[in-house]
């Protein structure tokens, strides 16, 4: 059957008819990668965030759809900028006659899914739509979830007239258990709410009521009868207290002398403790076992550095422990103080767009950066001298505009702190400190990854303490990598001093082979890294690039200080049919934004404009002694140029970026060292080792961070570490 060729007028007519019943409208979103896109606004979540459908019409720049080649109209759930909300759940219809009706059916399904997306009420993150790509029983199924995993729902489980869950009010789905059919929550396993099919109370509720009645009518009744009822309830409700274990019953865990010293401290009257843990030393396991020793009647808080860690810890921590991130912790205090607030990630930018005239818009970026650092560092002195000290420390280029920028910072801080109805992510942590908001108090507080925290985050956690609270912070000062974005590079020494804390080490790495430990001991003798007694010798080798490329296989990790050197080998593997990804969807999104900023006509024009942009920006930044920022610009440009090699059209470059940049950890994983923190692999390759340390680093703290980067790179390897030359 031949492909139907149409123009934009005919397609817009079909789109209008397809949306007629829904009451939604479309707008042209311009040409992207050489094809005309349309955007359908489905719902607004906040003043600056919406959910919609992005439609690729397949219409080319000549106004006509192609007669050959790509023969489908594609659409996906997207944010207001057209970027996929999730991992691009894409649907398509072929452009054979009758495509108009198929377009209507496709959009109807996507709109239904998009209408279900909300802001997660538990963590205030936007829900996204995902498709299961890994092989297995669920491959191809579609679900929605927030980043923290507290809003999981299968979207292909649809029941007519399904009741709402009694626990979380989500729609329910019909399930079958060993007692027969029942309504179960679509959010299972995060929510275990159930209802009977006939609308009565769940059968396990009846068992509980039966048990309570028996207890009231016969205080001295048979223990065996009561136990039988309890056993029935436990068989229906997995995960109850019957299955919980404490450390003394965990026969598979034998603590090291370092871990035992920490557990002994928990059982002693010690007030505060800093655990200095090396890479791969079992910080998470030690933390979980430590929390199991804290009495269940105490209020316990575990503050995780990011959402991924919080999600994993929530599965393992005892039920009486609250696991949260700093943003969730602060946001809860803000909501309790001010009620419902709007999240606007562009809050500061909107203030500056009013404050500056258009000729000064180039100052918006440095002002936003300074405002964020003011909040992260809890800077109170906004005078010229106070802000100059901050700017000089972080190498922020202002040229001759210091006073204009500092006045704008002062203006934004005043407006930002006065507006408590709208917040951005920085405000979530900053407002509870700045406005001295009341926060819940805990008896025991555990601070994870302390080396990557900023002063605002530490103060936020400590604000949850009362006079008798015991505080434990765990981290590795030599894995501190994020000083450039506001982390306190002296976080651990400062905590030891301010808390008058005891210190205990976790010095045995359960990850690295002996050869890697020996390398670290030789390169960094001040780092107390010791191999486990049972550790393998492992292999430390140097290989030329071509031979290393031939040996790279699935599950291997390839690291580099910068992104650009990762591109060539990643695409070489892809061309050979080997799955490869470069860690960082956010990096890919930033590269595409930079490409579109160039407004180039083709790849040749793009290359010329990027080189010109790099020369200008890097020169300005180096003159202003902003070496790290200069390196970032250079790396972005070199990465795009490497990806664009061999491409003719700009949309090909963008396609390749979307293809290779991912947050998935599968195939051969290419990553910068920063993105690889917390990951590990049997076989690790290090590209361009001469980039560590960076030649751009000059300040004392920058040089220390570069040394930390090298240490983190080496300690990802579990069996073999290969230096590629």
XYZ file of C-alpha atoms in Angstrom:
725
model
C 0.000 0.000 0.000
C 1.408 3.413 -0.963
C 2.326 6.106 1.525
C -0.148 9.006 1.760
C 1.515 12.381 1.106
C -0.088 15.449 2.732
C 0.659 19.072 3.582
C 0.448 20.995 6.854
C -3.078 22.326 6.151
C -4.496 18.826 5.780
C -2.635 17.568 8.848
C -3.828 20.496 10.980
C -7.402 19.738 9.910
C -7.025 16.100 10.927
C -5.493 17.165 14.237
C -8.391 19.528 14.957
C -10.963 16.792 14.287
C -9.028 14.306 16.437
C -9.123 16.701 19.404
C -12.709 17.861 18.957
C -14.263 15.604 21.616
C -11.517 16.211 24.175
C -11.848 19.988 24.007
C -8.074 20.356 23.720
C -6.215 22.499 21.207
C -2.893 22.304 19.404
C -0.143 24.749 18.501
C 2.731 24.508 16.067
C 5.994 23.816 17.909
C 8.229 24.531 14.918
C 10.609 22.350 12.952
C 12.815 20.013 14.946
C 15.340 17.772 13.226
C 13.823 18.852 9.927
C 10.233 17.812 10.696
C 7.247 19.884 11.813
C 6.132 19.321 15.405
C 2.835 20.154 17.102
C 2.152 20.434 20.829
C -1.142 19.633 22.566
C -1.547 21.069 26.075
C -3.359 18.487 28.210
C -3.091 19.940 31.743
C -1.137 22.502 33.733
C 0.521 21.280 36.945
C 1.882 24.640 38.091
C 2.588 28.121 36.760
C 5.618 26.873 34.829
C 5.018 23.158 34.368
C 2.513 21.414 32.128
C 1.822 18.012 30.609
C 1.106 17.643 26.936
C 1.465 15.554 23.797
C 4.270 16.245 21.324
C 3.361 15.183 17.778
C 5.885 14.743 14.970
C 3.853 15.186 11.802
C 6.669 13.930 9.477
C 6.128 17.088 7.396
C 9.473 18.384 6.084
C 10.636 21.971 5.667
C 9.162 22.094 2.153
C 5.688 21.805 3.744
C 5.009 18.270 2.452
C 5.346 14.918 4.200
C 7.989 12.644 2.735
C 6.922 10.168 0.078
C 9.611 7.715 1.095
C 11.695 6.966 4.167
C 10.096 7.397 7.590
C 6.453 6.476 7.100
C 4.934 7.184 10.509
C 3.429 10.010 12.520
C 4.862 9.824 16.038
C 3.639 11.212 19.361
C 4.687 11.021 22.999
C 3.834 12.464 26.426
C 6.000 15.555 26.974
C 6.600 18.561 29.160
C 5.958 22.128 28.037
C 9.211 22.141 26.031
C 8.458 18.941 24.135
C 10.923 16.777 26.062
C 9.587 13.312 27.009
C 8.161 12.924 30.519
C 9.815 9.614 31.233
C 11.648 7.325 28.811
C 9.741 8.459 25.699
C 6.692 6.220 25.573
C 6.204 6.770 21.843
C 3.241 5.742 19.734
C 2.929 6.029 15.985
C 0.565 5.536 13.036
C 1.653 4.681 9.524
C 0.890 7.224 6.796
C -1.144 4.908 4.612
C -4.716 5.916 3.692
C -6.955 6.043 6.749
C -4.244 7.513 8.984
C -6.612 10.239 10.205
C -8.746 7.748 12.181
C -5.670 6.016 13.548
C -4.329 9.412 14.613
C -7.542 10.014 16.575
C -7.231 6.617 18.318
C -3.540 7.170 19.136
C -4.084 10.638 20.597
C -7.048 9.408 22.646
C -4.831 6.824 24.383
C -1.985 9.275 25.001
C -4.324 11.975 26.317
C -5.853 9.510 28.790
C -2.374 8.659 30.081
C -1.320 12.334 30.195
C -4.438 13.295 32.148
C -3.440 10.832 34.878
C -0.104 12.599 35.519
C 0.048 14.768 38.635
C 2.478 16.142 41.179
C 3.234 13.342 43.643
C 1.628 14.363 46.967
C 4.321 12.559 48.967
C 7.521 14.048 47.510
C 6.238 16.876 45.268
C 8.031 15.439 42.215
C 6.317 15.282 38.829
C 4.999 11.855 37.884
C 6.375 10.490 34.617
C 5.380 7.739 32.210
C 7.736 4.825 31.531
C 7.783 1.705 29.398
C 9.507 -1.456 30.590
C 12.372 -2.151 28.177
C 14.128 -5.021 29.920
C 13.295 -8.579 28.965
C 10.821 -10.310 31.236
C 7.132 -10.788 31.900
C 6.485 -7.032 32.051
C 8.422 -5.985 28.934
C 6.407 -3.436 26.960
C 4.086 -2.560 29.847
C 3.570 1.102 30.645
C 3.515 2.618 34.121
C 3.731 5.996 35.773
C 5.835 6.880 38.776
C 7.638 9.764 40.422
C 11.433 9.766 40.772
C 11.153 8.549 44.384
C 8.979 5.575 43.499
C 6.045 6.526 45.729
C 3.468 6.946 42.914
C 3.837 3.653 41.001
C 0.810 2.643 38.913
C 0.510 0.329 35.914
C -1.332 2.303 33.233
C -2.483 -0.785 31.340
C -4.591 -1.957 34.305
C -7.914 -0.274 33.557
C -11.213 -1.307 35.166
C -14.603 0.218 34.492
C -16.307 1.603 37.623
C -13.342 0.567 39.790
C -13.548 1.887 43.382
C -10.883 4.101 44.903
C -8.315 2.651 47.265
C -9.311 3.213 50.932
C -5.697 4.084 51.788
C -4.415 6.329 48.986
C -7.539 7.036 46.877
C -5.947 5.688 43.683
C -8.233 3.716 41.317
C -8.189 -0.001 42.059
C -7.841 -3.054 39.816
C -9.358 -6.522 40.040
C -6.891 -9.128 41.260
C -7.057 -12.817 42.181
C -5.657 -14.190 45.425
C -5.795 -17.514 47.235
C -9.122 -16.415 48.783
C -10.635 -15.451 45.415
C -11.074 -12.189 43.490
C -10.718 -8.818 45.205
C -10.000 -5.173 44.428
C -6.322 -4.305 44.899
C -4.595 -0.933 44.782
C -2.912 -0.123 41.468
C -0.087 1.333 43.544
C 0.895 -2.080 44.933
C 3.434 -2.830 46.449
C 3.799 0.765 47.737
C 0.174 0.635 48.847
C -1.536 -2.602 49.938
C -5.097 -1.319 50.115
C -7.814 -3.856 49.218
C -11.617 -4.052 48.935
C -13.996 -6.958 48.437
C -15.522 -7.282 44.987
C -19.017 -6.942 46.526
C -18.013 -3.679 48.193
C -17.799 -5.049 51.726
C -14.787 -4.573 53.925
C -11.655 -6.590 53.032
C -11.608 -10.141 54.365
C -8.480 -9.519 56.441
C -10.347 -6.688 58.200
C -13.037 -9.178 59.145
C -10.357 -11.458 60.586
C -8.967 -8.589 62.640
C -12.455 -7.708 63.902
C -13.103 -11.383 64.689
C -9.869 -11.455 66.678
C -10.774 -8.300 68.624
C -14.258 -9.674 69.403
C -12.797 -12.923 70.693
C -10.409 -10.985 72.907
C -13.207 -8.851 74.385
C -15.629 -11.731 75.060
C -13.092 -14.156 76.457
C -10.070 -12.490 78.077
C -8.774 -15.910 79.116
C -9.637 -17.710 75.903
C -7.476 -20.256 74.197
C -4.099 -18.887 73.068
C -4.108 -21.367 70.208
C -7.338 -19.897 68.808
C -5.943 -16.362 69.040
C -2.683 -17.403 67.444
C -4.575 -19.094 64.622
C -6.373 -15.856 63.856
C -3.074 -13.952 63.934
C -1.487 -16.466 61.581
C -4.363 -16.026 59.131
C -3.845 -12.280 59.155
C -0.071 -12.639 58.681
C -0.606 -14.999 55.749
C -2.708 -12.383 53.983
C -0.642 -9.325 54.979
C 3.007 -9.965 54.057
C 5.602 -7.667 55.547
C 4.053 -7.410 59.013
C 6.015 -7.422 62.246
C 6.050 -11.225 62.313
C 8.658 -11.229 59.528
C 10.923 -8.506 60.933
C 14.406 -9.407 62.089
C 16.917 -7.649 64.275
C 20.650 -7.781 63.862
C 21.111 -10.526 66.448
C 18.985 -12.861 64.323
C 20.800 -12.114 61.060
C 23.096 -15.119 60.902
C 24.430 -14.208 57.429
C 26.024 -10.965 58.605
C 29.357 -10.959 60.415
C 30.544 -7.434 61.245
C 34.145 -6.407 60.741
C 36.037 -5.008 63.759
C 35.384 -1.512 62.368
C 31.644 -2.181 62.055
C 31.469 -3.804 65.483
C 33.061 -0.717 67.036
C 30.300 1.398 65.453
C 27.569 -0.952 66.699
C 29.100 -0.872 70.174
C 28.998 2.927 70.064
C 25.258 2.851 69.278
C 24.711 0.734 72.393
C 26.828 3.110 74.503
C 25.855 6.547 75.855
C 27.891 8.414 73.189
C 26.297 11.661 71.966
C 27.475 12.228 68.359
C 29.558 10.211 65.908
C 31.253 10.772 62.550
C 31.937 7.591 60.578
C 34.790 8.160 58.122
C 34.167 5.517 55.464
C 36.303 4.690 52.449
C 34.956 3.685 49.023
C 33.210 0.313 48.973
C 33.316 -0.111 52.748
C 29.657 -1.081 53.159
C 28.358 2.286 54.398
C 24.764 1.430 53.508
C 24.795 -1.998 55.150
C 26.495 -0.576 58.232
C 23.954 2.218 58.425
C 20.985 -0.135 58.150
C 22.387 -2.509 60.795
C 23.098 0.458 63.055
C 19.492 1.658 62.732
C 18.239 -1.812 63.673
C 19.949 -1.340 67.033
C 18.043 1.875 67.786
C 14.956 1.061 69.914
C 11.732 1.013 67.936
C 10.104 3.486 70.358
C 12.546 6.206 69.295
C 11.890 8.628 66.451
C 14.632 8.039 63.876
C 15.495 10.136 60.804
C 17.740 9.017 57.936
C 18.639 11.887 55.583
C 19.821 10.609 52.200
C 21.795 12.705 49.721
C 19.551 11.989 46.729
C 16.285 10.335 45.733
C 17.900 7.144 44.463
C 19.633 6.488 47.779
C 16.462 7.350 49.708
C 14.414 4.928 47.623
C 16.849 2.063 48.154
C 17.251 2.756 51.894
C 13.498 2.936 52.431
C 13.290 -0.716 51.337
C 15.948 -1.846 53.823
C 15.549 0.408 56.854
C 13.454 -0.672 59.854
C 9.826 0.439 59.792
C 10.271 3.020 62.573
C 12.871 4.958 60.537
C 11.831 7.884 58.363
C 14.010 7.949 55.216
C 13.965 11.237 53.323
C 15.982 13.624 51.163
C 16.911 17.151 52.192
C 14.414 18.622 49.734
C 11.561 16.437 51.000
C 12.498 17.237 54.589
C 12.479 20.982 53.964
C 9.433 20.947 51.727
C 7.356 19.264 54.424
C 8.246 22.056 56.845
C 7.364 24.686 54.233
C 3.958 23.107 53.569
C 3.196 22.801 57.256
C 4.037 26.477 57.735
C 2.451 28.006 54.621
C -0.053 25.434 53.379
C -0.204 24.690 49.669
C 2.635 26.346 47.754
C 3.457 26.405 44.047
C 6.713 24.946 42.765
C 8.283 27.225 40.150
C 11.762 26.185 39.032
C 12.028 29.510 37.145
C 11.168 31.659 40.144
C 14.501 33.509 40.238
C 14.641 33.934 36.474
C 11.152 35.445 36.399
C 12.197 38.010 39.003
C 15.270 38.911 36.975
C 13.332 39.215 33.719
C 11.332 41.965 35.443
C 14.367 43.566 37.104
C 16.649 43.726 34.031
C 15.890 45.209 30.644
C 16.531 42.938 27.670
C 19.987 44.369 27.039
C 21.057 43.020 30.456
C 19.658 39.490 30.107
C 23.202 38.111 29.801
C 23.563 38.875 33.539
C 20.684 36.572 34.498
C 22.826 33.425 34.520
C 25.566 34.655 36.917
C 22.968 36.243 39.217
C 21.041 32.954 39.432
C 24.266 31.109 40.202
C 25.189 33.541 42.971
C 21.687 33.448 44.476
C 21.834 29.642 44.595
C 25.257 29.743 46.282
C 24.072 32.385 48.763
C 21.330 29.990 49.853
C 23.541 26.888 49.856
C 26.178 28.633 51.990
C 23.689 30.545 54.192
C 25.453 33.806 53.324
C 24.072 36.685 55.388
C 26.432 39.444 54.262
C 25.047 40.672 50.917
C 27.288 43.720 50.841
C 29.756 44.289 48.017
C 32.549 42.836 50.138
C 30.534 39.810 51.249
C 29.394 38.857 47.739
C 32.854 39.521 46.285
C 34.295 36.954 48.654
C 31.731 34.366 47.485
C 32.271 35.166 43.801
C 36.050 34.966 44.072
C 35.882 31.604 45.839
C 33.726 30.022 43.123
C 35.448 31.716 40.141
C 32.279 33.376 38.848
C 32.996 35.711 35.891
C 31.334 39.109 36.167
C 33.710 41.200 34.023
C 33.008 44.833 34.936
C 29.403 44.329 36.060
C 30.008 43.522 39.730
C 27.885 46.265 41.276
C 24.992 45.706 38.871
C 25.036 41.964 39.578
C 25.351 42.387 43.355
C 22.421 44.813 43.423
C 20.360 42.284 41.457
C 21.316 39.525 43.915
C 20.181 41.677 46.838
C 16.915 42.476 45.017
C 16.216 38.808 44.210
C 16.972 37.610 47.727
C 14.558 40.186 49.190
C 11.772 39.318 46.741
C 12.408 35.593 46.884
C 12.309 35.294 50.682
C 9.227 37.531 50.923
C 7.215 35.339 48.528
C 6.359 32.207 50.506
C 3.506 31.194 48.186
C 5.896 30.140 45.411
C 9.150 28.262 45.927
C 11.927 26.707 43.871
C 14.114 23.749 44.814
C 16.656 25.920 46.643
C 13.846 27.428 48.739
C 12.775 23.983 49.948
C 15.955 23.735 52.006
C 16.560 27.460 52.548
C 13.172 28.663 53.825
C 13.084 26.472 56.971
C 16.421 28.022 58.028
C 15.878 31.601 56.847
C 12.332 31.834 58.247
C 13.152 29.646 61.263
C 10.235 27.328 60.553
C 9.305 24.696 63.152
C 10.392 21.177 62.224
C 9.674 17.738 63.611
C 12.187 16.572 66.204
C 13.860 13.172 66.233
C 15.714 11.148 68.844
C 18.286 9.737 66.432
C 19.482 11.362 63.175
C 21.645 9.664 60.536
C 23.222 11.897 57.855
C 24.441 9.976 54.799
C 27.115 11.075 52.274
C 28.043 13.979 54.535
C 31.008 14.941 52.328
C 28.650 16.165 49.570
C 26.402 18.335 51.746
C 26.353 22.126 51.844
C 25.928 24.298 54.923
C 22.200 24.765 54.295
C 21.575 21.018 54.154
C 23.532 20.336 57.342
C 21.661 23.063 59.226
C 18.372 21.650 57.947
C 19.169 18.196 59.327
C 20.427 19.573 62.641
C 17.239 21.623 63.015
C 15.420 18.308 63.537
C 17.419 17.615 66.716
C 16.375 18.287 70.293
C 18.739 18.584 73.267
C 19.136 14.812 73.708
C 19.238 13.791 70.042
C 22.070 11.507 68.983
C 23.559 12.351 65.573
C 25.584 10.069 63.318
C 27.072 11.376 60.055
C 28.756 9.075 57.570
C 30.936 10.003 54.612
C 34.300 9.933 52.871
C 36.052 13.299 52.759
C 38.133 11.983 49.838
C 35.022 11.376 47.726
C 33.915 15.001 47.928
C 33.389 16.016 44.264
C 30.745 18.721 44.261
C 32.487 21.788 45.663
C 31.947 23.547 42.328
C 28.189 23.613 42.920
C 28.174 24.626 46.571
C 29.028 21.521 48.595
C 31.113 22.316 51.666
C 34.506 20.726 50.926
C 35.236 20.850 54.675
C 31.872 19.338 55.636
C 33.253 16.388 57.611
C 35.945 18.303 59.572
C 33.392 21.019 60.304
C 30.858 18.474 61.585
C 33.437 16.856 63.842
C 34.236 20.226 65.373
C 30.705 21.637 65.646
C 29.214 18.435 67.138
C 32.227 17.595 69.314
C 31.765 14.207 67.736
C 33.526 10.925 68.259
C 35.101 9.502 65.091
C 35.301 5.883 63.960
C 36.643 4.536 60.653
C 35.248 2.135 58.080
C 38.521 1.357 56.325
C 37.989 -2.058 54.725
C 36.776 -1.974 51.133
C 34.586 -4.910 50.175
C 34.559 -3.788 46.537
C 38.131 -3.450 45.350
C 40.715 -6.149 44.634
C 44.134 -5.955 46.253
C 45.804 -4.467 43.165
C 43.457 -1.448 43.221
C 43.972 -0.994 46.958
C 47.744 -1.037 46.410
C 47.427 1.566 43.638
C 45.375 3.865 45.896
C 47.832 3.372 48.792
C 50.708 4.315 46.485
C 49.020 7.328 44.871
C 47.244 8.586 48.009
C 49.061 7.300 51.122
C 46.955 9.542 53.373
C 43.757 7.604 52.497
C 43.319 4.647 54.928
C 42.053 2.082 52.374
C 42.511 -1.607 53.287
C 41.576 -4.716 51.301
C 39.343 -7.378 52.807
C 41.137 -10.551 53.905
C 39.331 -12.554 51.262
C 39.831 -9.994 48.462
C 41.121 -11.294 45.126
C 44.412 -10.023 43.738
C 42.602 -8.652 40.701
C 44.281 -7.193 37.644
C 45.760 -3.751 36.967
C 46.770 -3.291 33.334
C 47.528 -0.747 30.636
C 46.138 -1.294 27.123
C 46.229 0.648 23.853
C 42.906 2.104 22.757
C 42.194 -0.375 19.933
C 42.801 -3.449 22.075
C 40.770 -2.037 24.978
C 37.878 -1.339 22.612
C 37.915 -4.947 21.400
C 37.708 -6.234 24.983
C 34.860 -4.004 26.212
C 31.743 -6.050 26.917
C 28.302 -5.675 28.484
C 28.356 -4.562 32.149
C 31.822 -3.014 31.797
C 32.300 0.614 32.843
C 34.364 3.170 30.923
C 35.296 6.340 32.797
C 36.847 9.673 31.870
C 37.310 13.056 33.533
C 35.359 14.716 30.673
C 32.477 13.710 28.398
C 34.009 14.341 24.965
C 36.495 11.409 24.946
C 33.611 9.005 25.716
C 31.773 9.657 22.459
C 34.081 7.976 19.936
C 34.377 4.573 21.675
C 30.674 4.528 22.636
C 29.549 4.897 19.018
C 32.245 2.473 17.849
C 30.641 -0.204 20.048
C 27.135 0.710 18.898
C 28.208 0.335 15.257
C 29.488 -3.141 16.140
C 26.110 -4.105 17.592
C 27.159 -3.760 21.240
C 24.795 -1.902 23.591
C 26.455 1.233 25.000
C 25.191 4.273 26.887
C 26.740 7.463 28.217
C 25.432 8.258 31.699
C 23.402 11.451 31.967
C 20.112 12.220 30.218
C 20.457 15.701 31.674
C 23.795 16.079 29.875
C 22.182 15.080 26.587
C 19.358 17.539 27.135
C 21.919 20.305 27.768
C 23.786 19.455 24.560
C 20.582 19.632 22.516
C 19.740 23.001 24.097
C 23.172 24.336 23.126
C 22.704 23.061 19.549
C 19.370 24.851 19.240
C 20.862 27.994 20.739
C 23.279 28.157 17.773
C 20.330 28.373 15.285
C 22.466 26.716 12.625
C 21.273 25.721 9.144
C 23.235 22.478 8.867
C 26.015 20.527 10.579
C 28.780 22.506 8.856
C 27.215 25.791 9.990
C 26.722 24.304 13.477
C 30.397 23.354 13.718
C 31.542 26.837 12.736
C 29.212 28.522 15.219
C 30.191 26.167 18.036
C 33.909 26.788 17.494
C 33.312 30.543 17.442
C 31.187 30.280 20.585
C 33.854 28.198 22.334
C 36.671 30.624 21.471
C 34.710 33.602 22.742
C 33.293 32.077 25.934
C 36.390 30.149 27.014
C 38.588 33.225 26.526
C 36.240 35.365 28.609
C 36.043 32.767 31.356
C 39.786 32.205 31.532
C 40.426 35.950 31.704
C 37.977 36.051 34.604
C 39.808 33.074 36.187
C 36.700 30.894 35.914
C 38.652 27.840 34.895
C 36.055 25.190 35.748
C 33.340 26.992 33.790
C 35.707 27.279 30.808
C 36.366 23.550 30.947
C 32.619 22.808 30.970
C 32.044 24.909 27.831
C 34.993 23.299 26.071
C 33.786 19.799 26.968
C 30.244 20.491 25.706
C 31.451 21.820 22.367
C 33.954 18.998 21.845
C 31.258 16.438 22.709
C 28.819 17.849 20.125
C 31.538 18.023 17.479
C 32.507 14.407 18.169
C 28.885 13.232 17.922
C 28.279 15.282 14.773
C 31.214 13.745 12.935
C 29.793 12.100 9.827
C 26.320 13.652 10.172
C 24.775 15.784 7.430
C 21.691 17.141 9.167
C 21.290 18.681 12.619
C 18.438 16.335 13.479
C 20.862 13.435 12.991
C 23.149 14.909 15.651
C 20.235 15.307 18.057
C 19.046 11.758 17.313
C 22.496 10.383 18.162
C 22.565 12.371 21.413
C 19.182 10.981 22.463
C 20.310 7.499 21.443
C 23.446 7.387 23.557
C 22.873 9.637 26.602
C 20.819 7.758 29.174
C 20.417 7.155 32.897
C 20.097 3.433 32.295
C 22.891 1.197 33.556
C 23.024 -1.511 30.898
C 25.367 -2.606 28.167
C 28.780 -0.940 28.292
C 28.351 2.093 30.534
C 30.385 5.167 29.616
C 30.475 7.892 32.248
C 32.311 10.844 33.649
C 33.750 10.132 37.075
C 31.227 12.524 38.641
C 28.306 10.546 37.181
C 29.850 7.207 38.209
C 30.009 8.029 41.910
C 28.214 5.280 43.798
C 28.470 2.811 40.899
C 30.772 -0.193 40.481
C 31.663 -2.783 37.855
C 33.822 -5.883 37.550
C 35.834 -4.326 34.748
C 36.581 -0.612 34.646
C 38.443 1.222 31.885
C 39.857 4.727 32.341
C 40.195 6.834 29.200
C 42.590 9.759 28.853
C 44.082 9.430 32.344
C 46.185 12.538 31.646
C 42.998 14.608 32.150
C 43.238 13.838 35.879
C 43.949 16.245 37.466
C 42.387 18.926 35.290
C 44.827 21.512 34.003
C 42.179 24.136 34.758
C 42.245 23.548 38.529
C 44.181 26.240 40.390
C 42.614 26.931 43.788
C 43.566 24.705 46.734
C 40.073 23.260 47.065
C 39.889 22.631 43.300
C 43.161 20.687 43.373
C 41.841 18.606 46.287
C 38.641 17.862 44.366
C 40.688 16.733 41.352
C 42.629 14.331 43.552
C 39.309 13.016 44.854
C 38.097 12.459 41.282
C 41.093 10.232 40.539
C 40.497 8.259 43.763
C 36.819 7.749 42.919
C 37.711 6.593 39.393
C 40.088 3.882 40.599
C 37.748 2.576 43.296
C 34.870 1.714 40.913
C 36.673 -1.512 39.872
C 35.726 -4.833 41.473
C 38.080 -7.111 39.507
C 40.050 -5.433 36.716
C 41.202 -1.832 36.310
C 42.464 -0.940 32.840
C 44.242 2.309 31.992
C 43.685 3.061 28.299
C 46.513 4.826 26.451
